[in-house]
PDB file of C-alpha atoms and ligand atoms in Angstrom:
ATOM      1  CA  UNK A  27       2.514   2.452  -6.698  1.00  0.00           C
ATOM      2  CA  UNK A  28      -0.229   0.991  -4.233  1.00  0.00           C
ATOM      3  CA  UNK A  29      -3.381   0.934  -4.505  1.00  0.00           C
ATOM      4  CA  UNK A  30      -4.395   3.751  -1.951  1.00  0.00           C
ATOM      5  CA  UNK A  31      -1.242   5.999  -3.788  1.00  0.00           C
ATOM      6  CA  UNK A  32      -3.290   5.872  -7.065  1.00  0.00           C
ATOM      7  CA  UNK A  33      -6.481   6.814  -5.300  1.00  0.00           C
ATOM      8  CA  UNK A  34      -4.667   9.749  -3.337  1.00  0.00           C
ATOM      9  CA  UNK A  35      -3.611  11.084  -7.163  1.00  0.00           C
ATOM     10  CA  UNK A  36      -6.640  11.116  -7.978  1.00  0.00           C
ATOM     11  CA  UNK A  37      -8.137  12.653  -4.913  1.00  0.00           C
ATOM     12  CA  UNK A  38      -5.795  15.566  -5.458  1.00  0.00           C
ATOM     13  CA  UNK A  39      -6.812  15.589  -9.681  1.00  0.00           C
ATOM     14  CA  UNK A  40     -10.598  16.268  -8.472  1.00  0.00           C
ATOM     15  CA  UNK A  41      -9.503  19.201  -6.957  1.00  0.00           C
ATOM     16  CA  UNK A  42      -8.369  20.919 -10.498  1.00  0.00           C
ATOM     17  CA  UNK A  43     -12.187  19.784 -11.262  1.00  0.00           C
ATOM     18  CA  UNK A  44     -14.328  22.915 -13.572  1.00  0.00           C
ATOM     19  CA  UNK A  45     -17.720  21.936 -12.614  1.00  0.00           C
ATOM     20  CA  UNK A  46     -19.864  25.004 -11.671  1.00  0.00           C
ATOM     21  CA  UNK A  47     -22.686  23.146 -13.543  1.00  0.00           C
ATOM     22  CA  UNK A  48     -23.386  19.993 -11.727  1.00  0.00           C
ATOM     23  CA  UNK A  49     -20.864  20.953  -8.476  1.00  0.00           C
ATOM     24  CA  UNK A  50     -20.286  17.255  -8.930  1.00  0.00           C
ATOM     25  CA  UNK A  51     -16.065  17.009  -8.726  1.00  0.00           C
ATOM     26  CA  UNK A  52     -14.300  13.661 -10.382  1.00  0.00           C
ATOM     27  CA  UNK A  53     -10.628  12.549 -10.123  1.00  0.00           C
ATOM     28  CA  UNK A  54      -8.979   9.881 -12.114  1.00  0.00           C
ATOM     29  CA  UNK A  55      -5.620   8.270 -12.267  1.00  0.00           C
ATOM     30  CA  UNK A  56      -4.299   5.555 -14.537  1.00  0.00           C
ATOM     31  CA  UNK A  57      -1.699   3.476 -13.901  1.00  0.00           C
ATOM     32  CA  UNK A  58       0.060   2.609 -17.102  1.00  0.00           C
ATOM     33  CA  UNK A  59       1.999  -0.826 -17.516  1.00  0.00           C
ATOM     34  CA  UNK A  60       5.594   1.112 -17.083  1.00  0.00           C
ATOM     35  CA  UNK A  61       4.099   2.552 -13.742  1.00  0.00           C
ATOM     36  CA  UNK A  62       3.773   6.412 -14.693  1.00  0.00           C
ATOM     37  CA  UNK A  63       0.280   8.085 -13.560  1.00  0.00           C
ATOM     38  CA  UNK A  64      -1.958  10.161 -15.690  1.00  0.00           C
ATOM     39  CA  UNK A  65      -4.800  11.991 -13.876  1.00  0.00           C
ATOM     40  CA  UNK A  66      -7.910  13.826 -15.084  1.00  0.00           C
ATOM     41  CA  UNK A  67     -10.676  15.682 -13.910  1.00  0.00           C
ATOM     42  CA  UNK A  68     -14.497  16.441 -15.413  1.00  0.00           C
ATOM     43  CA  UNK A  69     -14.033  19.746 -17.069  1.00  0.00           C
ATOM     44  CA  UNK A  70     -17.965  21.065 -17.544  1.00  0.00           C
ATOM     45  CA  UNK A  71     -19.301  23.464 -20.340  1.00  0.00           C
ATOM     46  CA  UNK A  72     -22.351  25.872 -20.492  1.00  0.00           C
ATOM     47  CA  UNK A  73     -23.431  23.513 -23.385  1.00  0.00           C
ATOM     48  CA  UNK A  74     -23.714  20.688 -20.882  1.00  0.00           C
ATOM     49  CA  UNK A  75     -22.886  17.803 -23.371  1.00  0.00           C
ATOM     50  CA  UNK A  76     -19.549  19.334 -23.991  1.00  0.00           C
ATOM     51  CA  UNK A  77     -18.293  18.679 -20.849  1.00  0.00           C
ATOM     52  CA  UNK A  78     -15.883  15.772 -20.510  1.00  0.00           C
ATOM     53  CA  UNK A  79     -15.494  13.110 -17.963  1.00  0.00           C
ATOM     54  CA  UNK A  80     -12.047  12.905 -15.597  1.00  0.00           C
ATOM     55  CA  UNK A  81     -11.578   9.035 -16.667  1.00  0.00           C
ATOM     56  CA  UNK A  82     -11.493  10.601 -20.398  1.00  0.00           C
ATOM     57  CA  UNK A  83      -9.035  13.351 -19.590  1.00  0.00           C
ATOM     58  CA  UNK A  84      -6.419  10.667 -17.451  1.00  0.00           C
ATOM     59  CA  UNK A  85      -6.783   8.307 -20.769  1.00  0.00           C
ATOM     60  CA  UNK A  86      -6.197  11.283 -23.515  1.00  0.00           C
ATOM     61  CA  UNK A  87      -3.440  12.750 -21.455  1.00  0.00           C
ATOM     62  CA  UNK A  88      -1.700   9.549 -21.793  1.00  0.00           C
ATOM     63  CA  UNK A  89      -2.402   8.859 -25.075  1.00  0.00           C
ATOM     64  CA  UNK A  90      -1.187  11.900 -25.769  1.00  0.00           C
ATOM     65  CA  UNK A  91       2.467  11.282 -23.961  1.00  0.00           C
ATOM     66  CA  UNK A  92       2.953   7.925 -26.172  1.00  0.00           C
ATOM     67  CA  UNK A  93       0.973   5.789 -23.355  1.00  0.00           C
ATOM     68  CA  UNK A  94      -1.773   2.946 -24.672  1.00  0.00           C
ATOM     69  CA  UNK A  95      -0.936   0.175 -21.965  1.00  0.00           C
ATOM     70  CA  UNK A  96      -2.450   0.306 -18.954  1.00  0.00           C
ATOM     71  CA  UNK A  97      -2.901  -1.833 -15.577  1.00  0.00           C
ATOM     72  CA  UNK A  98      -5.387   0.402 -13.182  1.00  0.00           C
ATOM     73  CA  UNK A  99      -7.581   3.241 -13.257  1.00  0.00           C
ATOM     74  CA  UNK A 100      -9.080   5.176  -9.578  1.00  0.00           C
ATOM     75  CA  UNK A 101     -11.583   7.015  -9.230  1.00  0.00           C
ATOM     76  CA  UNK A 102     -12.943   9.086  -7.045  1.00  0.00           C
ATOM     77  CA  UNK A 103     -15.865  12.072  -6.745  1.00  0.00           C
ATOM     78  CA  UNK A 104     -16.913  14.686  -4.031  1.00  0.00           C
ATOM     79  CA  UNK A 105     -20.582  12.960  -4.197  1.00  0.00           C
ATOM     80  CA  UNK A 106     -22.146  11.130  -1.302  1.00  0.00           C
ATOM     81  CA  UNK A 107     -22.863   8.477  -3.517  1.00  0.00           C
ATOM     82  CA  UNK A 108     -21.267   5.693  -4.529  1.00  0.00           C
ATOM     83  CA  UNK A 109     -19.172   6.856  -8.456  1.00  0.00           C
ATOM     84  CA  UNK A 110     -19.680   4.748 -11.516  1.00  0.00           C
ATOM     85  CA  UNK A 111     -17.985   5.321 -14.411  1.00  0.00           C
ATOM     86  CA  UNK A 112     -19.844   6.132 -17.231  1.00  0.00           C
ATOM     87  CA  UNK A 113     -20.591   3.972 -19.936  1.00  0.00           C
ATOM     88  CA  UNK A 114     -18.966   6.562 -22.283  1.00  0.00           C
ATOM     89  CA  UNK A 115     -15.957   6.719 -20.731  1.00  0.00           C
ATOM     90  CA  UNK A 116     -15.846   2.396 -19.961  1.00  0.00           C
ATOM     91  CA  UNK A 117     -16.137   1.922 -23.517  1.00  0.00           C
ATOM     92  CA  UNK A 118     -13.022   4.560 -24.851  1.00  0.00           C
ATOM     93  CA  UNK A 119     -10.687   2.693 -21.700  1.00  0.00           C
ATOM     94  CA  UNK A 120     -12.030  -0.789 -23.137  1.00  0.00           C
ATOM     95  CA  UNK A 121     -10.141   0.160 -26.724  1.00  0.00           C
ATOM     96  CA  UNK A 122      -6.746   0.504 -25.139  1.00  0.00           C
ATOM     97  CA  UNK A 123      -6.961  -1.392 -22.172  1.00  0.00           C
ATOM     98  CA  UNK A 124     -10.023  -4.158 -21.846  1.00  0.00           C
ATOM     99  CA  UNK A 125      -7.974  -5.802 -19.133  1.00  0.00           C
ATOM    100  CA  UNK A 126      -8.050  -2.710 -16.789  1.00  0.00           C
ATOM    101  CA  UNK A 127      -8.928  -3.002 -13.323  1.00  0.00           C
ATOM    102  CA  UNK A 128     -10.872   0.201 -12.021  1.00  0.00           C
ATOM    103  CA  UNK A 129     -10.303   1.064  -8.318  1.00  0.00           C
ATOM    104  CA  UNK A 130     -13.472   2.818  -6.992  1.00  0.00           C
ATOM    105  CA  UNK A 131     -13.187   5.201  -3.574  1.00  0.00           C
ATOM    106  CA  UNK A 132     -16.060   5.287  -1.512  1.00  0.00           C
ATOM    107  CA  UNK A 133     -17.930   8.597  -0.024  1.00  0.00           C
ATOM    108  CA  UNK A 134     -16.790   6.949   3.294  1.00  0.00           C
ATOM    109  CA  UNK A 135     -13.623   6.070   1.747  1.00  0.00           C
ATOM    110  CA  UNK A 136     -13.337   2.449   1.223  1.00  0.00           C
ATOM    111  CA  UNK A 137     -12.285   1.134  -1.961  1.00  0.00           C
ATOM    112  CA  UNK A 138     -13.781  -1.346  -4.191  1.00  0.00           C
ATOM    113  CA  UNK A 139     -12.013  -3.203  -7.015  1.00  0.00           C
ATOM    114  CA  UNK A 140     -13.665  -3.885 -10.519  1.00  0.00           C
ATOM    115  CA  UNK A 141     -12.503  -5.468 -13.761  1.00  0.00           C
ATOM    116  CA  UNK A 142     -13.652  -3.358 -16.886  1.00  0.00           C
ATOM    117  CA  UNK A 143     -14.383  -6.430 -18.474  1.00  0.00           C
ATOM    118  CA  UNK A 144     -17.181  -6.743 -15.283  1.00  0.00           C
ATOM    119  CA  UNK A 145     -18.556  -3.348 -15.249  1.00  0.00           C
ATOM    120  CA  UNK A 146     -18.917  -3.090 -19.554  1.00  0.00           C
ATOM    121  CA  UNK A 147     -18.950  -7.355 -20.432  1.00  0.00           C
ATOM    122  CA  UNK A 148     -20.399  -6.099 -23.999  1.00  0.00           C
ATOM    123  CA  UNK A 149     -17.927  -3.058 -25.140  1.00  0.00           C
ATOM    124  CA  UNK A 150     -18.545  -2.245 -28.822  1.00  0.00           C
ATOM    125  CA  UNK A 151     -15.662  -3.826 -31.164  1.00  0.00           C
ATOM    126  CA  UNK A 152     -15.615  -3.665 -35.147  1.00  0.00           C
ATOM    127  CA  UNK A 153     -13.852  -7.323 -34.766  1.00  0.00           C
ATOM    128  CA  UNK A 154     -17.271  -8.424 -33.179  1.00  0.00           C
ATOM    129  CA  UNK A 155     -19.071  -7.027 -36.450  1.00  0.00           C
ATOM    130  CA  UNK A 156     -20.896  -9.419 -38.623  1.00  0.00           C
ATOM    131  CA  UNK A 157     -18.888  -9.389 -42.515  1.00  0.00           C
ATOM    132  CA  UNK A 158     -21.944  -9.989 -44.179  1.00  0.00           C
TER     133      UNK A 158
HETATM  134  N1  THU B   7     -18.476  12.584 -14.495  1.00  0.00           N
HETATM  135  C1  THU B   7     -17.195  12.137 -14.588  1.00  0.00           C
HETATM  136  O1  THU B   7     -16.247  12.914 -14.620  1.00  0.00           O
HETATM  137  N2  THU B   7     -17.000  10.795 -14.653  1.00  0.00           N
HETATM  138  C2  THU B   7     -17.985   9.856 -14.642  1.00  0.00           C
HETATM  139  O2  THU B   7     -17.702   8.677 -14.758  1.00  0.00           O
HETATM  140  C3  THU B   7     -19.376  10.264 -14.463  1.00  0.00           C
HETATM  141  C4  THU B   7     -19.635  11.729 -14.490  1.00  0.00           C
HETATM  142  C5  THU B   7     -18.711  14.031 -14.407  1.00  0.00           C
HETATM  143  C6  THU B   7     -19.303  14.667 -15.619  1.00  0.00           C
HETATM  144  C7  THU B   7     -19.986  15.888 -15.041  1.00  0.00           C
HETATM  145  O3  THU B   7     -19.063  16.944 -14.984  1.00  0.00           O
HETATM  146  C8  THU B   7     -20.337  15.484 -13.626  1.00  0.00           C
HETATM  147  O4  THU B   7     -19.602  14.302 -13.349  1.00  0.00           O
HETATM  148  C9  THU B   7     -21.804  15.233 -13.403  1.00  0.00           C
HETATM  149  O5  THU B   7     -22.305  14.374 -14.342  1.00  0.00           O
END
């Protein structure tokens, strides 16, 4: 699986996207370290702060199948912007896979490469917690 592959799964996961809210449409694929593909998309609720992110729903989804190693995660959104992952959603993919490299696709379609450990260098970890 290439790198433009994983983006094109996740192209075609935005379009499952429920976002009447924000109108703001999110795919996500991950790439797990036995080369399956999970994909997700933002799923919105009339009380906003239940809605969930399409990174989240690729990660669960695997979880869910018996996944928790993982190489890459793409992204990609219907904005004319450029998407960031959330800080939310960096942090749950930093407890299975801190190592991840995120694959970002560009309104004008190029794609930009990021390690998580770049875009969240301080993820929360009870092994970084004082003992005292
Ligand atoms: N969203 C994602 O799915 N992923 C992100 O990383 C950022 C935001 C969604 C949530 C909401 O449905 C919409 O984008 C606007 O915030």
């Amino acid at each position: 699986m290439n790198r433009e592959e994983l983006v094109a799964a996740a192209r075609t996961a935005q379009e499952r996207a429920y976002a009447p809210y924000s109108h703001y449409r999110v795919g996500a694929a991950l790439l797990t370290a036995t080369g399956k593909v999970f994909t997700g998309t933002n799923i919105e609720n009339a009380s906003y702060s239940l809605t969930i992110c399409a990174e989240r729903v690729a990660l669960f989804c695997a979880v869910l199948a018996g996944e928790r190693h993982f190489e890459c995660l793409a992204i990609t959104s219907s904005g004319r912007g450029r998407l960031s992952p959330c800080g939310a959603c960096l942090q749950v993919l930093a407890e299975f896979a801190p190592s991840l490299q995120i694959i970002i696709s560009t309104a004008t379609g190029e794609l930009e490469q990021y390690s998580l450990r770049e875009m969240l260098p301080y993820a929360f970890s009870l092994e970084t917690e004082s003992k005292s």
